[in-house]
């Protein structure tokens, strides 16, 4: 395993930036080990829900973890709002960095992750190769 520390900047899309960082590294499999920072809003899909919920306002990233492949990422995150309320779920496109996001990405040389539709779940799921 190799590690890659990332700092994302204001306006960056969290999910797209993680996938782009993996691609730029030349690796085909990785995991976000942890992440912290702030967002200008987020889109999270909660357990069992078909569509993401749009969260508005300033948010702090408390935790961020998940798998990353060239096909995309499967990330989960917990955030707190300005009143300290915490929500968490599946990270969707539209989580915009407010001031910074600091991440540690584990790169897995020799591994290849892809995402393939699993008819049992109805979602593109991780395939390890």
mmCIF file of N, CA and C in Angstrom:
data_model
loop_
_atom_site.group_PDB
_atom_site.id
_atom_site.type_symbol
_atom_site.label_atom_id
_atom_site.label_comp_id
_atom_site.label_asym_id
_atom_site.label_seq_id
_atom_site.Cartn_x
_atom_site.Cartn_y
_atom_site.Cartn_z
ATOM 1 N N UNK A 1 0.838 -1.177 0.000
ATOM 2 C CA UNK A 1 0.000 0.000 0.000
ATOM 3 C C UNK A 1 0.887 1.245 0.000
ATOM 4 N N UNK A 2 0.493 2.219 -0.791
ATOM 5 C CA UNK A 2 1.118 3.532 -0.795
ATOM 6 C C UNK A 2 0.058 4.535 -0.362
ATOM 7 N N UNK A 3 0.478 5.669 0.150
ATOM 8 C CA UNK A 3 -0.490 6.673 0.555
ATOM 9 C C UNK A 3 -0.287 7.961 -0.244
ATOM 10 N N UNK A 4 -1.370 8.682 -0.391
ATOM 11 C CA UNK A 4 -1.361 9.953 -1.085
ATOM 12 C C UNK A 4 -2.198 10.931 -0.269
ATOM 13 N N UNK A 5 -1.554 11.961 0.249
ATOM 14 C CA UNK A 5 -2.270 13.010 0.972
ATOM 15 C C UNK A 5 -2.774 14.026 -0.045
ATOM 16 N N UNK A 6 -4.028 14.445 0.120
ATOM 17 C CA UNK A 6 -4.640 15.396 -0.806
ATOM 18 C C UNK A 6 -5.195 16.586 -0.038
ATOM 19 N N UNK A 7 -5.100 17.742 -0.647
ATOM 20 C CA UNK A 7 -5.823 18.903 -0.151
ATOM 21 C C UNK A 7 -6.668 19.427 -1.294
ATOM 22 N N UNK A 8 -7.983 19.438 -1.076
ATOM 23 C CA UNK A 8 -8.904 19.976 -2.070
ATOM 24 C C UNK A 8 -9.165 21.441 -1.755
ATOM 25 N N UNK A 9 -9.562 22.191 -2.774
ATOM 26 C CA UNK A 9 -9.676 23.639 -2.681
ATOM 27 C C UNK A 9 -11.128 24.098 -2.798
ATOM 28 N N UNK A 10 -11.398 25.349 -2.405
ATOM 29 C CA UNK A 10 -12.761 25.872 -2.509
ATOM 30 C C UNK A 10 -13.339 25.683 -3.913
ATOM 31 N N UNK A 11 -14.572 25.198 -3.953
ATOM 32 C CA UNK A 11 -15.263 24.967 -5.218
ATOM 33 C C UNK A 11 -15.085 23.585 -5.802
ATOM 34 N N UNK A 12 -14.101 22.809 -5.320
ATOM 35 C CA UNK A 12 -13.902 21.443 -5.829
ATOM 36 C C UNK A 12 -15.078 20.549 -5.444
ATOM 37 N N UNK A 13 -15.448 19.656 -6.348
ATOM 38 C CA UNK A 13 -16.436 18.632 -6.019
ATOM 39 C C UNK A 13 -15.698 17.484 -5.345
ATOM 40 N N UNK A 14 -16.092 17.157 -4.149
ATOM 41 C CA UNK A 14 -15.387 16.163 -3.339
ATOM 42 C C UNK A 14 -15.259 14.823 -4.053
ATOM 43 N N UNK A 15 -16.362 14.280 -4.493
ATOM 44 C CA UNK A 15 -16.370 12.950 -5.112
ATOM 45 C C UNK A 15 -15.549 12.926 -6.406
ATOM 46 N N UNK A 16 -15.780 13.893 -7.285
ATOM 47 C CA UNK A 16 -15.057 13.935 -8.558
ATOM 48 C C UNK A 16 -13.561 14.128 -8.336
ATOM 49 N N UNK A 17 -13.196 14.909 -7.328
ATOM 50 C CA UNK A 17 -11.783 15.156 -7.047
ATOM 51 C C UNK A 17 -11.068 13.896 -6.570
ATOM 52 N N UNK A 18 -11.750 13.071 -5.791
ATOM 53 C CA UNK A 18 -11.148 11.832 -5.308
ATOM 54 C C UNK A 18 -10.909 10.875 -6.471
ATOM 55 N N UNK A 19 -11.886 10.741 -7.352
ATOM 56 C CA UNK A 19 -11.739 9.861 -8.519
ATOM 57 C C UNK A 19 -10.620 10.379 -9.431
ATOM 58 N N UNK A 20 -10.555 11.695 -9.622
ATOM 59 C CA UNK A 20 -9.511 12.290 -10.464
ATOM 60 C C UNK A 20 -8.121 12.084 -9.858
ATOM 61 N N UNK A 21 -8.019 12.164 -8.543
ATOM 62 C CA UNK A 21 -6.719 11.963 -7.881
ATOM 63 C C UNK A 21 -6.227 10.532 -8.078
ATOM 64 N N UNK A 22 -7.130 9.556 -7.990
ATOM 65 C CA UNK A 22 -6.736 8.167 -8.233
ATOM 66 C C UNK A 22 -6.243 8.016 -9.666
ATOM 67 N N UNK A 23 -6.973 8.554 -10.620
ATOM 68 C CA UNK A 23 -6.588 8.446 -12.026
ATOM 69 C C UNK A 23 -5.222 9.105 -12.265
ATOM 70 N N UNK A 24 -5.006 10.268 -11.686
ATOM 71 C CA UNK A 24 -3.740 10.978 -11.867
ATOM 72 C C UNK A 24 -2.567 10.227 -11.251
ATOM 73 N N UNK A 25 -2.852 9.392 -10.241
ATOM 74 C CA UNK A 25 -1.779 8.637 -9.585
ATOM 75 C C UNK A 25 -1.293 7.469 -10.432
ATOM 76 N N UNK A 26 -2.083 7.064 -11.436
ATOM 77 C CA UNK A 26 -1.736 5.918 -12.262
ATOM 78 C C UNK A 26 -2.168 4.589 -11.667
ATOM 79 N N UNK A 27 -2.821 4.612 -10.524
ATOM 80 C CA UNK A 27 -3.301 3.383 -9.885
ATOM 81 C C UNK A 27 -4.750 3.113 -10.285
ATOM 82 N N UNK A 28 -5.180 1.864 -10.072
ATOM 83 C CA UNK A 28 -6.535 1.477 -10.463
ATOM 84 C C UNK A 28 -7.398 1.051 -9.282
ATOM 85 N N UNK A 29 -6.856 1.223 -8.055
ATOM 86 C CA UNK A 29 -7.623 0.850 -6.865
ATOM 87 C C UNK A 29 -7.126 1.674 -5.687
ATOM 88 N N UNK A 30 -8.075 2.128 -4.884
ATOM 89 C CA UNK A 30 -7.689 2.883 -3.707
ATOM 90 C C UNK A 30 -8.809 2.953 -2.694
ATOM 91 N N UNK A 31 -8.457 3.437 -1.522
ATOM 92 C CA UNK A 31 -9.419 3.655 -0.450
ATOM 93 C C UNK A 31 -9.161 5.014 0.162
ATOM 94 N N UNK A 32 -10.206 5.761 0.415
ATOM 95 C CA UNK A 32 -10.085 6.950 1.242
ATOM 96 C C UNK A 32 -10.086 6.439 2.676
ATOM 97 N N UNK A 33 -8.976 6.677 3.368
ATOM 98 C CA UNK A 33 -8.852 6.208 4.745
ATOM 99 C C UNK A 33 -9.547 7.148 5.717
ATOM 100 N N UNK A 34 -9.488 8.456 5.420
ATOM 101 C CA UNK A 34 -10.121 9.457 6.273
ATOM 102 C C UNK A 34 -10.104 10.788 5.556
ATOM 103 N N UNK A 35 -11.022 11.643 5.942
ATOM 104 C CA UNK A 35 -11.069 12.985 5.400
ATOM 105 C C UNK A 35 -11.736 13.932 6.380
ATOM 106 N N UNK A 36 -11.268 15.174 6.373
ATOM 107 C CA UNK A 36 -11.879 16.239 7.166
ATOM 108 C C UNK A 36 -11.907 17.491 6.312
ATOM 109 N N UNK A 37 -12.665 18.480 6.733
ATOM 110 C CA UNK A 37 -12.707 19.733 6.004
ATOM 111 C C UNK A 37 -14.065 20.379 6.113
ATOM 112 N N UNK A 38 -14.366 21.253 5.151
ATOM 113 C CA UNK A 38 -15.646 21.960 5.176
ATOM 114 C C UNK A 38 -16.275 21.951 3.792
ATOM 115 N N UNK A 39 -17.599 21.986 3.801
ATOM 116 C CA UNK A 39 -18.365 21.984 2.558
ATOM 117 C C UNK A 39 -19.327 23.165 2.538
ATOM 118 N N UNK A 40 -19.665 23.562 1.321
ATOM 119 C CA UNK A 40 -20.637 24.624 1.068
ATOM 120 C C UNK A 40 -22.033 24.047 0.861
ATOM 121 N N UNK A 41 -22.211 22.845 1.174
ATOM 122 C CA UNK A 41 -23.432 22.099 0.911
ATOM 123 C C UNK A 41 -23.035 20.703 0.491
ATOM 124 N N UNK A 42 -23.966 19.794 0.603
ATOM 125 C CA UNK A 42 -23.651 18.402 0.271
ATOM 126 C C UNK A 42 -24.894 17.710 -0.258
ATOM 127 N N UNK A 43 -24.653 16.612 -0.930
ATOM 128 C CA UNK A 43 -25.740 15.719 -1.369
ATOM 129 C C UNK A 43 -25.397 14.337 -0.841
ATOM 130 N N UNK A 44 -26.227 13.869 0.095
ATOM 131 C CA UNK A 44 -26.039 12.555 0.714
ATOM 132 C C UNK A 44 -27.262 11.698 0.449
ATOM 133 N N UNK A 45 -27.001 10.424 0.151
ATOM 134 C CA UNK A 45 -28.113 9.460 0.023
ATOM 135 C C UNK A 45 -28.110 8.620 1.283
ATOM 136 N N UNK A 46 -29.250 8.626 1.957
ATOM 137 C CA UNK A 46 -29.375 7.887 3.213
ATOM 138 C C UNK A 46 -29.763 6.437 2.945
ATOM 139 N N UNK A 47 -29.522 5.580 3.931
ATOM 140 C CA UNK A 47 -29.785 4.143 3.810
ATOM 141 C C UNK A 47 -31.221 3.880 3.343
ATOM 142 N N UNK A 48 -31.337 3.074 2.299
ATOM 143 C CA UNK A 48 -32.637 2.659 1.800
ATOM 144 C C UNK A 48 -33.380 3.692 0.977
ATOM 145 N N UNK A 49 -32.819 4.857 0.781
ATOM 146 C CA UNK A 49 -33.488 5.917 0.024
ATOM 147 C C UNK A 49 -32.995 5.903 -1.426
ATOM 148 N N UNK A 50 -33.899 6.108 -2.379
ATOM 149 C CA UNK A 50 -33.487 6.053 -3.787
ATOM 150 C C UNK A 50 -32.773 7.309 -4.284
ATOM 151 N N UNK A 51 -33.045 8.461 -3.673
ATOM 152 C CA UNK A 51 -32.490 9.722 -4.147
ATOM 153 C C UNK A 51 -31.715 10.423 -3.032
ATOM 154 N N UNK A 52 -30.684 11.200 -3.397
ATOM 155 C CA UNK A 52 -29.934 11.940 -2.375
ATOM 156 C C UNK A 52 -30.726 13.130 -1.846
ATOM 157 N N UNK A 53 -30.353 13.562 -0.665
ATOM 158 C CA UNK A 53 -30.916 14.736 -0.022
ATOM 159 C C UNK A 53 -29.903 15.865 -0.147
ATOM 160 N N UNK A 54 -30.348 17.066 -0.497
ATOM 161 C CA UNK A 54 -29.453 18.220 -0.610
ATOM 162 C C UNK A 54 -29.393 18.919 0.745
ATOM 163 N N UNK A 55 -28.187 19.015 1.288
ATOM 164 C CA UNK A 55 -27.962 19.741 2.534
ATOM 165 C C UNK A 55 -27.396 21.109 2.166
ATOM 166 N N UNK A 56 -27.935 22.146 2.744
ATOM 167 C CA UNK A 56 -27.511 23.510 2.408
ATOM 168 C C UNK A 56 -26.782 24.146 3.580
ATOM 169 N N UNK A 57 -25.918 25.085 3.273
ATOM 170 C CA UNK A 57 -25.213 25.828 4.304
ATOM 171 C C UNK A 57 -23.839 25.252 4.585
ATOM 172 N N UNK A 58 -23.169 25.876 5.559
ATOM 173 C CA UNK A 58 -21.823 25.457 5.934
ATOM 174 C C UNK A 58 -21.859 24.137 6.691
ATOM 175 N N UNK A 59 -21.003 23.215 6.274
ATOM 176 C CA UNK A 59 -20.918 21.883 6.878
ATOM 177 C C UNK A 59 -19.466 21.550 7.180
ATOM 178 N N UNK A 60 -19.250 20.832 8.261
ATOM 179 C CA UNK A 60 -17.922 20.307 8.582
ATOM 180 C C UNK A 60 -17.912 18.816 8.278
ATOM 181 N N UNK A 61 -16.886 18.341 7.573
ATOM 182 C CA UNK A 61 -16.711 16.909 7.340
ATOM 183 C C UNK A 61 -16.109 16.316 8.608
ATOM 184 N N UNK A 62 -16.811 15.384 9.223
ATOM 185 C CA UNK A 62 -16.314 14.716 10.425
ATOM 186 C C UNK A 62 -15.594 13.423 10.081
ATOM 187 N N UNK A 63 -16.147 12.682 9.135
ATOM 188 C CA UNK A 63 -15.533 11.435 8.674
ATOM 189 C C UNK A 63 -15.797 11.286 7.188
ATOM 190 N N UNK A 64 -14.877 10.641 6.517
ATOM 191 C CA UNK A 64 -15.018 10.336 5.096
ATOM 192 C C UNK A 64 -14.198 9.087 4.829
ATOM 193 N N UNK A 65 -14.815 8.084 4.218
ATOM 194 C CA UNK A 65 -14.108 6.839 3.917
ATOM 195 C C UNK A 65 -14.798 6.145 2.747
ATOM 196 N N UNK A 66 -14.049 5.277 2.056
ATOM 197 C CA UNK A 66 -14.651 4.479 1.006
ATOM 198 C C UNK A 66 -13.666 4.031 -0.049
ATOM 199 N N UNK A 67 -14.176 3.267 -1.015
ATOM 200 C CA UNK A 67 -13.349 2.718 -2.087
ATOM 201 C C UNK A 67 -13.417 3.615 -3.312
ATOM 202 N N UNK A 68 -12.321 3.558 -4.109
ATOM 203 C CA UNK A 68 -12.217 4.406 -5.292
ATOM 204 C C UNK A 68 -11.682 3.567 -6.453
ATOM 205 N N UNK A 69 -12.295 3.731 -7.613
ATOM 206 C CA UNK A 69 -11.836 3.069 -8.830
ATOM 207 C C UNK A 69 -11.956 4.055 -9.973
ATOM 208 N N UNK A 70 -11.456 3.663 -11.130
ATOM 209 C CA UNK A 70 -11.610 4.506 -12.312
ATOM 210 C C UNK A 70 -13.080 4.658 -12.685
ATOM 211 N N UNK A 71 -13.902 3.688 -12.282
ATOM 212 C CA UNK A 71 -15.341 3.718 -12.566
ATOM 213 C C UNK A 71 -16.104 4.640 -11.636
ATOM 214 N N UNK A 72 -15.460 5.111 -10.582
ATOM 215 C CA UNK A 72 -16.153 5.961 -9.620
ATOM 216 C C UNK A 72 -15.735 5.626 -8.206
ATOM 217 N N UNK A 73 -16.501 6.118 -7.282
ATOM 218 C CA UNK A 73 -16.179 5.933 -5.870
ATOM 219 C C UNK A 73 -17.422 5.521 -5.094
ATOM 220 N N UNK A 74 -17.202 4.803 -4.027
ATOM 221 C CA UNK A 74 -18.252 4.468 -3.073
ATOM 222 C C UNK A 74 -17.790 5.044 -1.742
ATOM 223 N N UNK A 75 -18.271 6.248 -1.449
ATOM 224 C CA UNK A 75 -17.825 6.986 -0.278
ATOM 225 C C UNK A 75 -18.983 7.216 0.687
ATOM 226 N N UNK A 76 -18.674 7.125 1.967
ATOM 227 C CA UNK A 76 -19.620 7.480 3.015
ATOM 228 C C UNK A 76 -19.004 8.604 3.835
ATOM 229 N N UNK A 77 -19.876 9.508 4.314
ATOM 230 C CA UNK A 77 -19.385 10.678 5.024
ATOM 231 C C UNK A 77 -20.382 11.067 6.116
ATOM 232 N N UNK A 78 -19.835 11.581 7.217
ATOM 233 C CA UNK A 78 -20.673 12.236 8.214
ATOM 234 C C UNK A 78 -20.270 13.701 8.262
ATOM 235 N N UNK A 79 -21.275 14.566 8.376
ATOM 236 C CA UNK A 79 -21.059 16.004 8.417
ATOM 237 C C UNK A 79 -21.871 16.595 9.563
ATOM 238 N N UNK A 80 -21.411 17.750 10.044
ATOM 239 C CA UNK A 80 -22.190 18.482 11.042
ATOM 240 C C UNK A 80 -22.511 19.858 10.480
ATOM 241 N N UNK A 81 -23.680 20.373 10.858
ATOM 242 C CA UNK A 81 -24.071 21.704 10.410
ATOM 243 C C UNK A 81 -23.638 22.748 11.441
ATOM 244 N N UNK A 82 -24.025 23.987 11.209
ATOM 245 C CA UNK A 82 -23.608 25.095 12.075
ATOM 246 C C UNK A 82 -24.165 24.978 13.494
ATOM 247 N N UNK A 83 -25.153 24.129 13.711
ATOM 248 C CA UNK A 83 -25.721 23.918 15.042
ATOM 249 C C UNK A 83 -25.207 22.635 15.687
ATOM 250 N N UNK A 84 -24.300 21.943 14.999
ATOM 251 C CA UNK A 84 -23.718 20.728 15.555
ATOM 252 C C UNK A 84 -24.500 19.468 15.281
ATOM 253 N N UNK A 85 -25.565 19.556 14.510
ATOM 254 C CA UNK A 85 -26.340 18.353 14.159
ATOM 255 C C UNK A 85 -25.548 17.538 13.152
ATOM 256 N N UNK A 86 -25.556 16.224 13.327
ATOM 257 C CA UNK A 86 -24.756 15.331 12.489
ATOM 258 C C UNK A 86 -25.669 14.483 11.609
ATOM 259 N N UNK A 87 -25.298 14.406 10.337
ATOM 260 C CA UNK A 87 -25.959 13.530 9.376
ATOM 261 C C UNK A 87 -24.875 12.778 8.629
ATOM 262 N N UNK A 88 -25.223 11.623 8.123
ATOM 263 C CA UNK A 88 -24.258 10.851 7.366
ATOM 264 C C UNK A 88 -24.932 10.003 6.328
ATOM 265 N N UNK A 89 -24.180 9.647 5.304
ATOM 266 C CA UNK A 89 -24.716 8.791 4.261
ATOM 267 C C UNK A 89 -23.737 8.638 3.119
ATOM 268 N N UNK A 90 -24.275 8.179 2.010
ATOM 269 C CA UNK A 90 -23.522 7.913 0.783
ATOM 270 C C UNK A 90 -23.246 9.236 0.082
ATOM 271 N N UNK A 91 -21.992 9.502 -0.263
ATOM 272 C CA UNK A 91 -21.590 10.756 -0.907
ATOM 273 C C UNK A 91 -21.987 10.730 -2.383
ATOM 274 N N UNK A 92 -22.744 11.740 -2.793
ATOM 275 C CA UNK A 92 -23.133 11.894 -4.189
ATOM 276 C C UNK A 92 -22.435 13.118 -4.771
ATOM 277 N N UNK A 93 -22.477 13.248 -6.084
ATOM 278 C CA UNK A 93 -21.936 14.447 -6.725
ATOM 279 C C UNK A 93 -22.661 15.656 -6.171
ATOM 280 N N UNK A 94 -21.935 16.758 -6.022
ATOM 281 C CA UNK A 94 -22.554 17.975 -5.512
ATOM 282 C C UNK A 94 -22.149 18.328 -4.095
ATOM 283 N N UNK A 95 -21.100 17.681 -3.579
ATOM 284 C CA UNK A 95 -20.525 18.053 -2.277
ATOM 285 C C UNK A 95 -19.373 19.000 -2.586
ATOM 286 N N UNK A 96 -19.596 20.293 -2.375
ATOM 287 C CA UNK A 96 -18.653 21.325 -2.801
ATOM 288 C C UNK A 96 -17.805 21.811 -1.637
ATOM 289 N N UNK A 97 -16.486 21.765 -1.816
ATOM 290 C CA UNK A 97 -15.555 22.201 -0.773
ATOM 291 C C UNK A 97 -15.745 23.697 -0.515
ATOM 292 N N UNK A 98 -15.840 24.063 0.773
ATOM 293 C CA UNK A 98 -15.987 25.470 1.162
ATOM 294 C C UNK A 98 -14.624 26.127 1.347
ATOM 295 N N UNK A 99 -13.814 25.646 2.303
ATOM 296 C CA UNK A 99 -12.478 26.221 2.513
ATOM 297 C C UNK A 99 -11.374 25.233 2.197
ATOM 298 N N UNK A 100 -11.541 23.995 2.630
ATOM 299 C CA UNK A 100 -10.529 22.972 2.388
ATOM 300 C C UNK A 100 -11.141 21.606 2.650
ATOM 301 N N UNK A 101 -10.533 20.590 2.075
ATOM 302 C CA UNK A 101 -10.798 19.199 2.440
ATOM 303 C C UNK A 101 -9.444 18.507 2.405
ATOM 304 N N UNK A 102 -9.118 17.815 3.481
ATOM 305 C CA UNK A 102 -7.836 17.134 3.621
ATOM 306 C C UNK A 102 -8.104 15.646 3.727
ATOM 307 N N UNK A 103 -7.522 14.882 2.804
ATOM 308 C CA UNK A 103 -7.831 13.460 2.677
ATOM 309 C C UNK A 103 -6.559 12.634 2.661
ATOM 310 N N UNK A 104 -6.692 11.400 3.117
ATOM 311 C CA UNK A 104 -5.606 10.439 2.974
ATOM 312 C C UNK A 104 -6.140 9.285 2.141
ATOM 313 N N UNK A 105 -5.521 9.113 0.976
ATOM 314 C CA UNK A 105 -5.912 8.078 0.028
ATOM 315 C C UNK A 105 -4.883 6.961 0.064
ATOM 316 N N UNK A 106 -5.340 5.726 0.253
ATOM 317 C CA UNK A 106 -4.467 4.554 0.182
ATOM 318 C C UNK A 106 -4.522 4.025 -1.242
ATOM 319 N N UNK A 107 -3.376 3.939 -1.885
ATOM 320 C CA UNK A 107 -3.260 3.415 -3.243
ATOM 321 C C UNK A 107 -2.837 1.954 -3.154
ATOM 322 N N UNK A 108 -3.462 1.111 -3.951
ATOM 323 C CA UNK A 108 -3.230 -0.333 -3.869
ATOM 324 C C UNK A 108 -2.594 -0.840 -5.160
ATOM 325 N N UNK A 109 -1.245 -0.792 -5.254
ATOM 326 C CA UNK A 109 -0.561 -1.260 -6.462
ATOM 327 C C UNK A 109 -0.893 -2.735 -6.741
ATOM 328 N N UNK A 110 -1.071 -3.042 -8.011
ATOM 329 C CA UNK A 110 -1.346 -4.428 -8.392
ATOM 330 C C UNK A 110 -2.811 -4.821 -8.262
ATOM 331 N N UNK A 111 -3.632 -3.967 -7.687
ATOM 332 C CA UNK A 111 -5.064 -4.244 -7.569
ATOM 333 C C UNK A 111 -5.820 -3.452 -8.628
ATOM 334 N N UNK A 112 -6.982 -3.951 -8.986
ATOM 335 C CA UNK A 112 -7.849 -3.222 -9.908
ATOM 336 C C UNK A 112 -9.266 -3.318 -9.389
ATOM 337 N N UNK A 113 -9.858 -2.167 -9.117
ATOM 338 C CA UNK A 113 -11.260 -2.114 -8.710
ATOM 339 C C UNK A 113 -12.089 -1.655 -9.900
ATOM 340 N N UNK A 114 -13.241 -2.288 -10.088
ATOM 341 C CA UNK A 114 -14.235 -1.831 -11.046
ATOM 342 C C UNK A 114 -15.583 -1.864 -10.348
ATOM 343 N N UNK A 115 -16.586 -1.321 -11.001
ATOM 344 C CA UNK A 115 -17.947 -1.331 -10.473
ATOM 345 C C UNK A 115 -18.838 -1.981 -11.526
ATOM 346 N N UNK A 116 -19.582 -2.985 -11.088
ATOM 347 C CA UNK A 116 -20.488 -3.684 -11.996
ATOM 348 C C UNK A 116 -21.849 -3.793 -11.345
ATOM 349 N N UNK A 117 -22.890 -3.654 -12.163
ATOM 350 C CA UNK A 117 -24.252 -3.741 -11.660
ATOM 351 C C UNK A 117 -24.479 -5.107 -11.026
ATOM 352 N N UNK A 118 -24.929 -5.103 -9.804
ATOM 353 C CA UNK A 118 -25.277 -6.330 -9.085
ATOM 354 C C UNK A 118 -26.804 -6.435 -9.105
ATOM 355 N N UNK A 119 -27.343 -7.441 -9.804
ATOM 356 C CA UNK A 119 -28.799 -7.541 -9.906
ATOM 357 C C UNK A 119 -29.480 -7.747 -8.551
ATOM 358 N N UNK A 120 -28.745 -8.238 -7.571
ATOM 359 C CA UNK A 120 -29.338 -8.446 -6.246
ATOM 360 C C UNK A 120 -29.546 -7.139 -5.497
ATOM 361 N N UNK A 121 -28.659 -6.160 -5.723
ATOM 362 C CA UNK A 121 -28.789 -4.889 -4.999
ATOM 363 C C UNK A 121 -29.355 -3.776 -5.864
ATOM 364 N N UNK A 122 -29.185 -3.902 -7.189
ATOM 365 C CA UNK A 122 -29.622 -2.856 -8.095
ATOM 366 C C UNK A 122 -28.629 -1.708 -8.239
ATOM 367 N N UNK A 123 -27.451 -1.864 -7.649
ATOM 368 C CA UNK A 123 -26.418 -0.830 -7.692
ATOM 369 C C UNK A 123 -25.139 -1.367 -8.316
ATOM 370 N N UNK A 124 -24.326 -0.461 -8.900
ATOM 371 C CA UNK A 124 -22.991 -0.876 -9.327
ATOM 372 C C UNK A 124 -22.148 -1.148 -8.079
ATOM 373 N N UNK A 125 -21.695 -2.368 -7.913
ATOM 374 C CA UNK A 125 -20.969 -2.769 -6.712
ATOM 375 C C UNK A 125 -19.507 -3.065 -7.049
ATOM 376 N N UNK A 126 -18.684 -3.049 -6.021
ATOM 377 C CA UNK A 126 -17.246 -3.255 -6.159
ATOM 378 C C UNK A 126 -16.927 -4.649 -6.672
ATOM 379 N N UNK A 127 -16.046 -4.687 -7.684
ATOM 380 C CA UNK A 127 -15.476 -5.947 -8.154
ATOM 381 C C UNK A 127 -13.971 -5.802 -8.011
ATOM 382 N N UNK A 128 -13.367 -6.727 -7.285
ATOM 383 C CA UNK A 128 -11.927 -6.683 -7.010
ATOM 384 C C UNK A 128 -11.224 -7.593 -7.990
ATOM 385 N N UNK A 129 -10.224 -7.047 -8.697
ATOM 386 C CA UNK A 129 -9.517 -7.849 -9.683
ATOM 387 C C UNK A 129 -8.034 -7.656 -9.583
#
